[in-house]
Short mmCIF file of C-alpha atoms and ligand atoms in Angstrom, two decimals:
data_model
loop_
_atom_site.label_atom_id
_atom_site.label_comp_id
_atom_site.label_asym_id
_atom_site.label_seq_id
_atom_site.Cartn_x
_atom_site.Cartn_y
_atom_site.Cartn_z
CA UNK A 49 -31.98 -80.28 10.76
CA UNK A 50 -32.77 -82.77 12.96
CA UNK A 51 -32.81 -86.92 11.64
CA UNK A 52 -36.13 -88.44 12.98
CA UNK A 53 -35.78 -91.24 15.14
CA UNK A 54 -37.57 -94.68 15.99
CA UNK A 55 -36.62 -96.30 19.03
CA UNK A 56 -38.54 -99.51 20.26
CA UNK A 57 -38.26 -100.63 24.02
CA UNK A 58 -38.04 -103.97 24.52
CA UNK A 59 -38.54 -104.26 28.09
CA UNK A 60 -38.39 -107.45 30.24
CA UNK A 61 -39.84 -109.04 26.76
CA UNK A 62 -37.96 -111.98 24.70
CA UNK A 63 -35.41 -114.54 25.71
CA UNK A 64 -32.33 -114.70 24.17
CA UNK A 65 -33.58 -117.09 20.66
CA UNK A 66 -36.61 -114.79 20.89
CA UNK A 67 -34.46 -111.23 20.63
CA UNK A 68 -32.45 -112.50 17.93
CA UNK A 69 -35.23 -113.63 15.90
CA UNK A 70 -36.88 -110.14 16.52
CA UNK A 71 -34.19 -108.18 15.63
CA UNK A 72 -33.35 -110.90 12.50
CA UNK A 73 -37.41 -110.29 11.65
CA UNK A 74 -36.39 -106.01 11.98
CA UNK A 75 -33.36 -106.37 10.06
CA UNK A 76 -34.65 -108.16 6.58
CA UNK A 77 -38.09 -105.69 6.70
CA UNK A 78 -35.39 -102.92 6.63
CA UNK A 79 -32.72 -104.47 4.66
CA UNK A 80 -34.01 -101.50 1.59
CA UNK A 81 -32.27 -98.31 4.28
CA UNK A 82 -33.94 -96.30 6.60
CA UNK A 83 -33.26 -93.20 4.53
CA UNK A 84 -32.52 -90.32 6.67
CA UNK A 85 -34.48 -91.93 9.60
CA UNK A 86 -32.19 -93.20 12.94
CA UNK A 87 -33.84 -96.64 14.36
CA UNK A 88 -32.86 -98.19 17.90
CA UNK A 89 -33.94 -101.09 19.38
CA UNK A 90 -33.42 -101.75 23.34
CA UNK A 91 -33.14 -105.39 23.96
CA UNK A 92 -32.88 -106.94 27.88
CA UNK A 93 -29.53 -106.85 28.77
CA UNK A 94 -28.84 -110.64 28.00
CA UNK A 95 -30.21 -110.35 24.55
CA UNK A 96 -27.49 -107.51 23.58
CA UNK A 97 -24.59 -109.91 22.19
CA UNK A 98 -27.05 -111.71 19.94
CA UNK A 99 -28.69 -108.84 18.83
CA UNK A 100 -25.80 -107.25 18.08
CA UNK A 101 -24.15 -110.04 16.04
CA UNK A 102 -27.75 -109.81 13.80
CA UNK A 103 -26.97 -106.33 13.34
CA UNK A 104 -23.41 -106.68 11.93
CA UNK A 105 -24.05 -109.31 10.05
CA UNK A 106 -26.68 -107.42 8.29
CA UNK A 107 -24.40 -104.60 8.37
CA UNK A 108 -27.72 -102.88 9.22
CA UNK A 109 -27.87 -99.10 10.44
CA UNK A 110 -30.06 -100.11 12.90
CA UNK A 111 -28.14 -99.26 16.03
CA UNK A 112 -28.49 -100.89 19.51
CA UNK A 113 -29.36 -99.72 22.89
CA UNK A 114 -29.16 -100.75 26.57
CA UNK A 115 -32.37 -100.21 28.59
CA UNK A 116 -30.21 -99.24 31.72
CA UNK A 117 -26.77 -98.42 33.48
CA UNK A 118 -25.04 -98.12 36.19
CA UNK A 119 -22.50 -94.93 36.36
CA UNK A 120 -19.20 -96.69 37.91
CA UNK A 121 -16.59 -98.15 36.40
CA UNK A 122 -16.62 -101.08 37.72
CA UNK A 123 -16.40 -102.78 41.08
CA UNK A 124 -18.52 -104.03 43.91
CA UNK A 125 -22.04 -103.23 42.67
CA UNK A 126 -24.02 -106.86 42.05
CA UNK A 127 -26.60 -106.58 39.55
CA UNK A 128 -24.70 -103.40 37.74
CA UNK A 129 -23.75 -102.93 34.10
CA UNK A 130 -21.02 -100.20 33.31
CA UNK A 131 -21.00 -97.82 30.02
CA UNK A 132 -17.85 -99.67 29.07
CA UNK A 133 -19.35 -103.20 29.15
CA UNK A 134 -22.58 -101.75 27.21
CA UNK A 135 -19.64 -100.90 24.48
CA UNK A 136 -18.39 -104.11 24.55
CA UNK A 137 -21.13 -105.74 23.34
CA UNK A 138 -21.85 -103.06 21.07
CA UNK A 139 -24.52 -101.06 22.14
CA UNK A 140 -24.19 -97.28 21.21
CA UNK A 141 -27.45 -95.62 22.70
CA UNK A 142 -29.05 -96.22 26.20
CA UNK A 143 -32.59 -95.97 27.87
CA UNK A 144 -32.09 -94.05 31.14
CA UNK A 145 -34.99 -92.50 33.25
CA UNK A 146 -37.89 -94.47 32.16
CA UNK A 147 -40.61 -94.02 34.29
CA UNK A 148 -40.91 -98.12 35.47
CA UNK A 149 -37.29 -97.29 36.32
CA UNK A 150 -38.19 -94.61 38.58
CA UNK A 151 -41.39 -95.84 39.59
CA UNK A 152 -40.83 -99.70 40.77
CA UNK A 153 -36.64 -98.89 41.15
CA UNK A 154 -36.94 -95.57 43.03
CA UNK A 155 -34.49 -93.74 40.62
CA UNK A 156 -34.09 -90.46 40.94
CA UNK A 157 -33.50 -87.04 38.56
CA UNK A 158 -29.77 -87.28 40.16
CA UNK A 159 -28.79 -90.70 39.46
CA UNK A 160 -30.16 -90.10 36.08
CA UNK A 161 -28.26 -87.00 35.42
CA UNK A 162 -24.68 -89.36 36.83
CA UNK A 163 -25.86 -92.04 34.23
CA UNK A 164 -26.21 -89.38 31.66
CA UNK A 165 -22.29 -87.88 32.43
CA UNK A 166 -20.90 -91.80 33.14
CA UNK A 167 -22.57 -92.71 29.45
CA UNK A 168 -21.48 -89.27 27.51
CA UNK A 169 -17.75 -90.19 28.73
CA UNK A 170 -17.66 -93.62 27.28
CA UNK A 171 -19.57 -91.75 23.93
CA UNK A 172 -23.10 -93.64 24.13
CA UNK A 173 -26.04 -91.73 23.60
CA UNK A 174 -28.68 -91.16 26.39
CA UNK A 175 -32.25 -91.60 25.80
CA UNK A 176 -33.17 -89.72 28.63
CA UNK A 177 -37.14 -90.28 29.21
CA UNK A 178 -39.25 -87.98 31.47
CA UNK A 179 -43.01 -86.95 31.99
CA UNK A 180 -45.86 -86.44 34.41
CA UNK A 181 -48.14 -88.92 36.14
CA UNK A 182 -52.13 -88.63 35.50
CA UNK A 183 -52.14 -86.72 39.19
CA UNK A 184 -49.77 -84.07 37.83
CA UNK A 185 -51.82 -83.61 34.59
CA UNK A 186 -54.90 -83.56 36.43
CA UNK A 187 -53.56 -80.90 38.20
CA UNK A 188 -52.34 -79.20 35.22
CA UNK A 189 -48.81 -78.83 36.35
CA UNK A 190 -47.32 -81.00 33.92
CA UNK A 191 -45.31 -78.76 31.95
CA UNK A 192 -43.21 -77.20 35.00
CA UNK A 193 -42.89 -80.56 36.40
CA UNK A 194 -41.49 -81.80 33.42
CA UNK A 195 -39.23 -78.99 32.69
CA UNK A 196 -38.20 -79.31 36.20
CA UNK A 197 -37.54 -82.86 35.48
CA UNK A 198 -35.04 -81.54 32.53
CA UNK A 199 -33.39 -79.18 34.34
CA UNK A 200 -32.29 -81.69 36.87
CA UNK A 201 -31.45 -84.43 34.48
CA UNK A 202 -29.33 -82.17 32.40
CA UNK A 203 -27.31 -80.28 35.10
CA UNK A 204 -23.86 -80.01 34.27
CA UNK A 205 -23.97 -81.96 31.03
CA UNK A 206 -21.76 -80.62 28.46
CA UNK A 207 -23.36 -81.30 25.25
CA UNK A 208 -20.96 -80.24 21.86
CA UNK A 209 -22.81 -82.72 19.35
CA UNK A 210 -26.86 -82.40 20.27
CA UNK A 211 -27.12 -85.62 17.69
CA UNK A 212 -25.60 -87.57 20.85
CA UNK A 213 -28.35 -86.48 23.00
CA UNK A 214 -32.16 -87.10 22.93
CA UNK A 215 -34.31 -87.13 25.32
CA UNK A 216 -38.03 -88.83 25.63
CA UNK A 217 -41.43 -87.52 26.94
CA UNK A 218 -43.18 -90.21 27.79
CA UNK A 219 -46.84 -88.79 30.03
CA UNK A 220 -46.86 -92.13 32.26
CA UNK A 221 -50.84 -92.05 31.91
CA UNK A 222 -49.89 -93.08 28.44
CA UNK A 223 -47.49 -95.88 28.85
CA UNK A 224 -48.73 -99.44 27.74
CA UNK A 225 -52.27 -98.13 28.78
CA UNK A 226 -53.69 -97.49 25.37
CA UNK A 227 -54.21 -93.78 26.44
CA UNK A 228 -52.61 -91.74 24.34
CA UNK A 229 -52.04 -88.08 24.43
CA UNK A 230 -52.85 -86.18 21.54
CA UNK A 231 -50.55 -84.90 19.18
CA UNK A 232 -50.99 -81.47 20.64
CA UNK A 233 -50.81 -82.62 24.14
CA UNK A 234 -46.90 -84.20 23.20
CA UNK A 235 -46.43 -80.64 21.25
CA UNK A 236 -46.86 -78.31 24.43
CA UNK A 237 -44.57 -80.68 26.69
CA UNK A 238 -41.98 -81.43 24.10
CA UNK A 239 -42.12 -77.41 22.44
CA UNK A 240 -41.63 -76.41 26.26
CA UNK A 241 -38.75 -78.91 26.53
CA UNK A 242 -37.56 -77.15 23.40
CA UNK A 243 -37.62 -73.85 25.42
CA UNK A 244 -35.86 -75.04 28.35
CA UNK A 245 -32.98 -76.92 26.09
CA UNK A 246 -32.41 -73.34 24.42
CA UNK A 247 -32.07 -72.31 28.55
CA UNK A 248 -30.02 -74.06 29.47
CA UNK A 249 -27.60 -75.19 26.40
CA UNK A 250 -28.40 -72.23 23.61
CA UNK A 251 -30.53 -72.64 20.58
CA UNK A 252 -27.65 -74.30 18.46
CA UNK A 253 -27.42 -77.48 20.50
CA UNK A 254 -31.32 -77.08 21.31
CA UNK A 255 -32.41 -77.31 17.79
CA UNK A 256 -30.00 -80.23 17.16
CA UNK A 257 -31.56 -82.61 20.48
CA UNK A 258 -33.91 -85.27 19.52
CA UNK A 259 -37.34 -84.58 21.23
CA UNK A 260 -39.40 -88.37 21.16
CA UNK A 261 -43.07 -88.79 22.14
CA UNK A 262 -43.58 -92.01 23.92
CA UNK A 263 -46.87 -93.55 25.03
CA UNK A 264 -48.90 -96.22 23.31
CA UNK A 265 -47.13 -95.10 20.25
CA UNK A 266 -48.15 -97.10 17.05
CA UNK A 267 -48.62 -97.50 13.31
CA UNK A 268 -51.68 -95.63 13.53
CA UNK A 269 -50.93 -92.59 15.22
CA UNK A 270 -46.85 -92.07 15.29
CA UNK A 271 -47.64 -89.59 11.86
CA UNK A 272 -49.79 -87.08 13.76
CA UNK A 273 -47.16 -86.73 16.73
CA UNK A 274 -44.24 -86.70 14.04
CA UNK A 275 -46.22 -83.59 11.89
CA UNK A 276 -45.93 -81.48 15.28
CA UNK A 277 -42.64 -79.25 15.54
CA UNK A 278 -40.90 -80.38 18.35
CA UNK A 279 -41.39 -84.71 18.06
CA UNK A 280 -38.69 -85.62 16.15
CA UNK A 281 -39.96 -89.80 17.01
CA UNK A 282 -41.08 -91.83 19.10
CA UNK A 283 -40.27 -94.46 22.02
CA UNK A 284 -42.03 -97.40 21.17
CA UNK A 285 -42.74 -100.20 23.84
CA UNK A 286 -45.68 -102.65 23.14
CA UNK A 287 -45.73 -101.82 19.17
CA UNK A 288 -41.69 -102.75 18.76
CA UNK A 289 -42.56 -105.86 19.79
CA UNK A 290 -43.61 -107.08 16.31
CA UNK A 291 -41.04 -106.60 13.69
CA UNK A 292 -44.04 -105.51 11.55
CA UNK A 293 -45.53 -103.11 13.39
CA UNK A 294 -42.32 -101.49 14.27
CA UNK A 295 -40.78 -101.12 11.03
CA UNK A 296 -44.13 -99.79 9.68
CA UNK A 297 -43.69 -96.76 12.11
CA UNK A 298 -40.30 -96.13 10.88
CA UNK A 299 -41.67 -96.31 7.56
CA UNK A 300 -44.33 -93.78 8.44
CA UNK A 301 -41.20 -91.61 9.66
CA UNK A 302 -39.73 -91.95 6.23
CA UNK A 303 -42.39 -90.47 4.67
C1 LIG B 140 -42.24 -97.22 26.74
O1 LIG B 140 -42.09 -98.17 27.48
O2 LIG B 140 -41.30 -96.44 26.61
C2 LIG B 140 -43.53 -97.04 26.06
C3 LIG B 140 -43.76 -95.90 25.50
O3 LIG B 140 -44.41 -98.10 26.09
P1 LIG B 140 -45.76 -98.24 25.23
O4 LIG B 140 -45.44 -97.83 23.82
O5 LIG B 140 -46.13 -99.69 25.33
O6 LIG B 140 -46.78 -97.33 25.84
#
């Protein structure tokens, strides 16, 4: 049985007085539980401490994520963030893959699958997006290219807890565009993700890896993607940016 999840992408959005009053404004609309739902929230980097601190003070299940990494331990590499400074300031998921990432940053299916392996050694859980641009579903390839996209971002991983694991289609067509795919659209990608997990990893870690829809995901629509059999949540961007509207999605997941 897999626990739905909520995850909302920040992007670059909120300074740091703005994050924490976000994730303050998250914290007291959830402060009842989240029942059996997991919710993540993916602040910019500087926001993390702050964000965090909200979060334990609350001593709020909502758990934290990074919105990118950089696979070495440390060293020479301006810019970079390790896994083991994400820990440090308590973040326990992270974004990797997203398509602005490989789009404007030129990242590719390999240095996703070394973030993957650099996070999963330091025990933070990937949030591994992938899907097809509006050429690729025009030309009605999308499934293969995503699967394709799996298969590379997953070689060599050794997953023994699928919980620690999830991965996100996000169709970039979709992504802050107001396009959304249907809920049966998000079912054949993510069901043939499904497929490919059992491939590659069997169907007992398969049917434990969180499957998330992302793309113009709101209040209004999350419930038809989360009846479907294979979206177990949703990436949120543009909607997590209002505590409202983001905790009424998770509410729709409690339902
Ligand atoms: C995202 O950035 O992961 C995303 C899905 O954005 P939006 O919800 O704004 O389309």
């Amino acid at each position: 049985m897999r626990n739905r999840m909520i995850a909302g992408n920040w992007k670059m959005n909120e300074t740091f007085a703005e994050g924490v009053e976000l994730a303050q404004g998250i914290v007291d609309q959830l402060a009842s539980g989240t029942g059996n739902v997991d919710v993540v929230i993916a602040p910019p980097l500087v926001d993390l401490k702050g964000v965090s601190e909200v979060l334990t003070q609350a001593n709020s299940s909502v758990a934290l994520s990074a919105q990118n990494v950089y696979w070495e331990e440390s060293g020479a590499f301006t810019g970079e963030t390790s896994p083991a400074m994400l820990t440090s300031v308590g973040a326990t998921y992270c974004i990797i893959g997203h398509s602005e990432r490989r789009g404007y940053f030129g990242e590719t299916d390999e240095d996703i699958n070394r973030k993957a392996k650099a996070l999963m050694a330091h025990d933070i859980v990937p949030i591994s997006c992938c899907g097809e641009s509006l050429e690729v579903r025009n030309a009605g390839t999308h499934v293969q290219f995503v699967v394709d996209q799996i298969k590379a971002d997953t070689k060599g991983l050794e997953i023994t807890d699928p919980s620690k694991y999830v991965i996100a289609y996000e169709p970039i067509w979709a992504i802050g565009t107001g396009m959304t795919a249907t809920a049966d659209d998000a079912q054949e990608v993510c069901g043939a993700i499904r497929k490919t997990l059992v491939e590659i990893f069997g169907a007992e870690i398969a049917d434990g890896i969180r499957i998330l829809y992302g793309g113009s995901a709101k209040p209004e629509n999350v419930g038809g993607f989360l009846e479907k059999e294979d979206v177990d949540g949703a990436l949120v961007g543009g909607a997590s940016l209002k505590a409202g509207s983001f905790v009424a999605m998770v509410k729709s997941a409690m339902n």
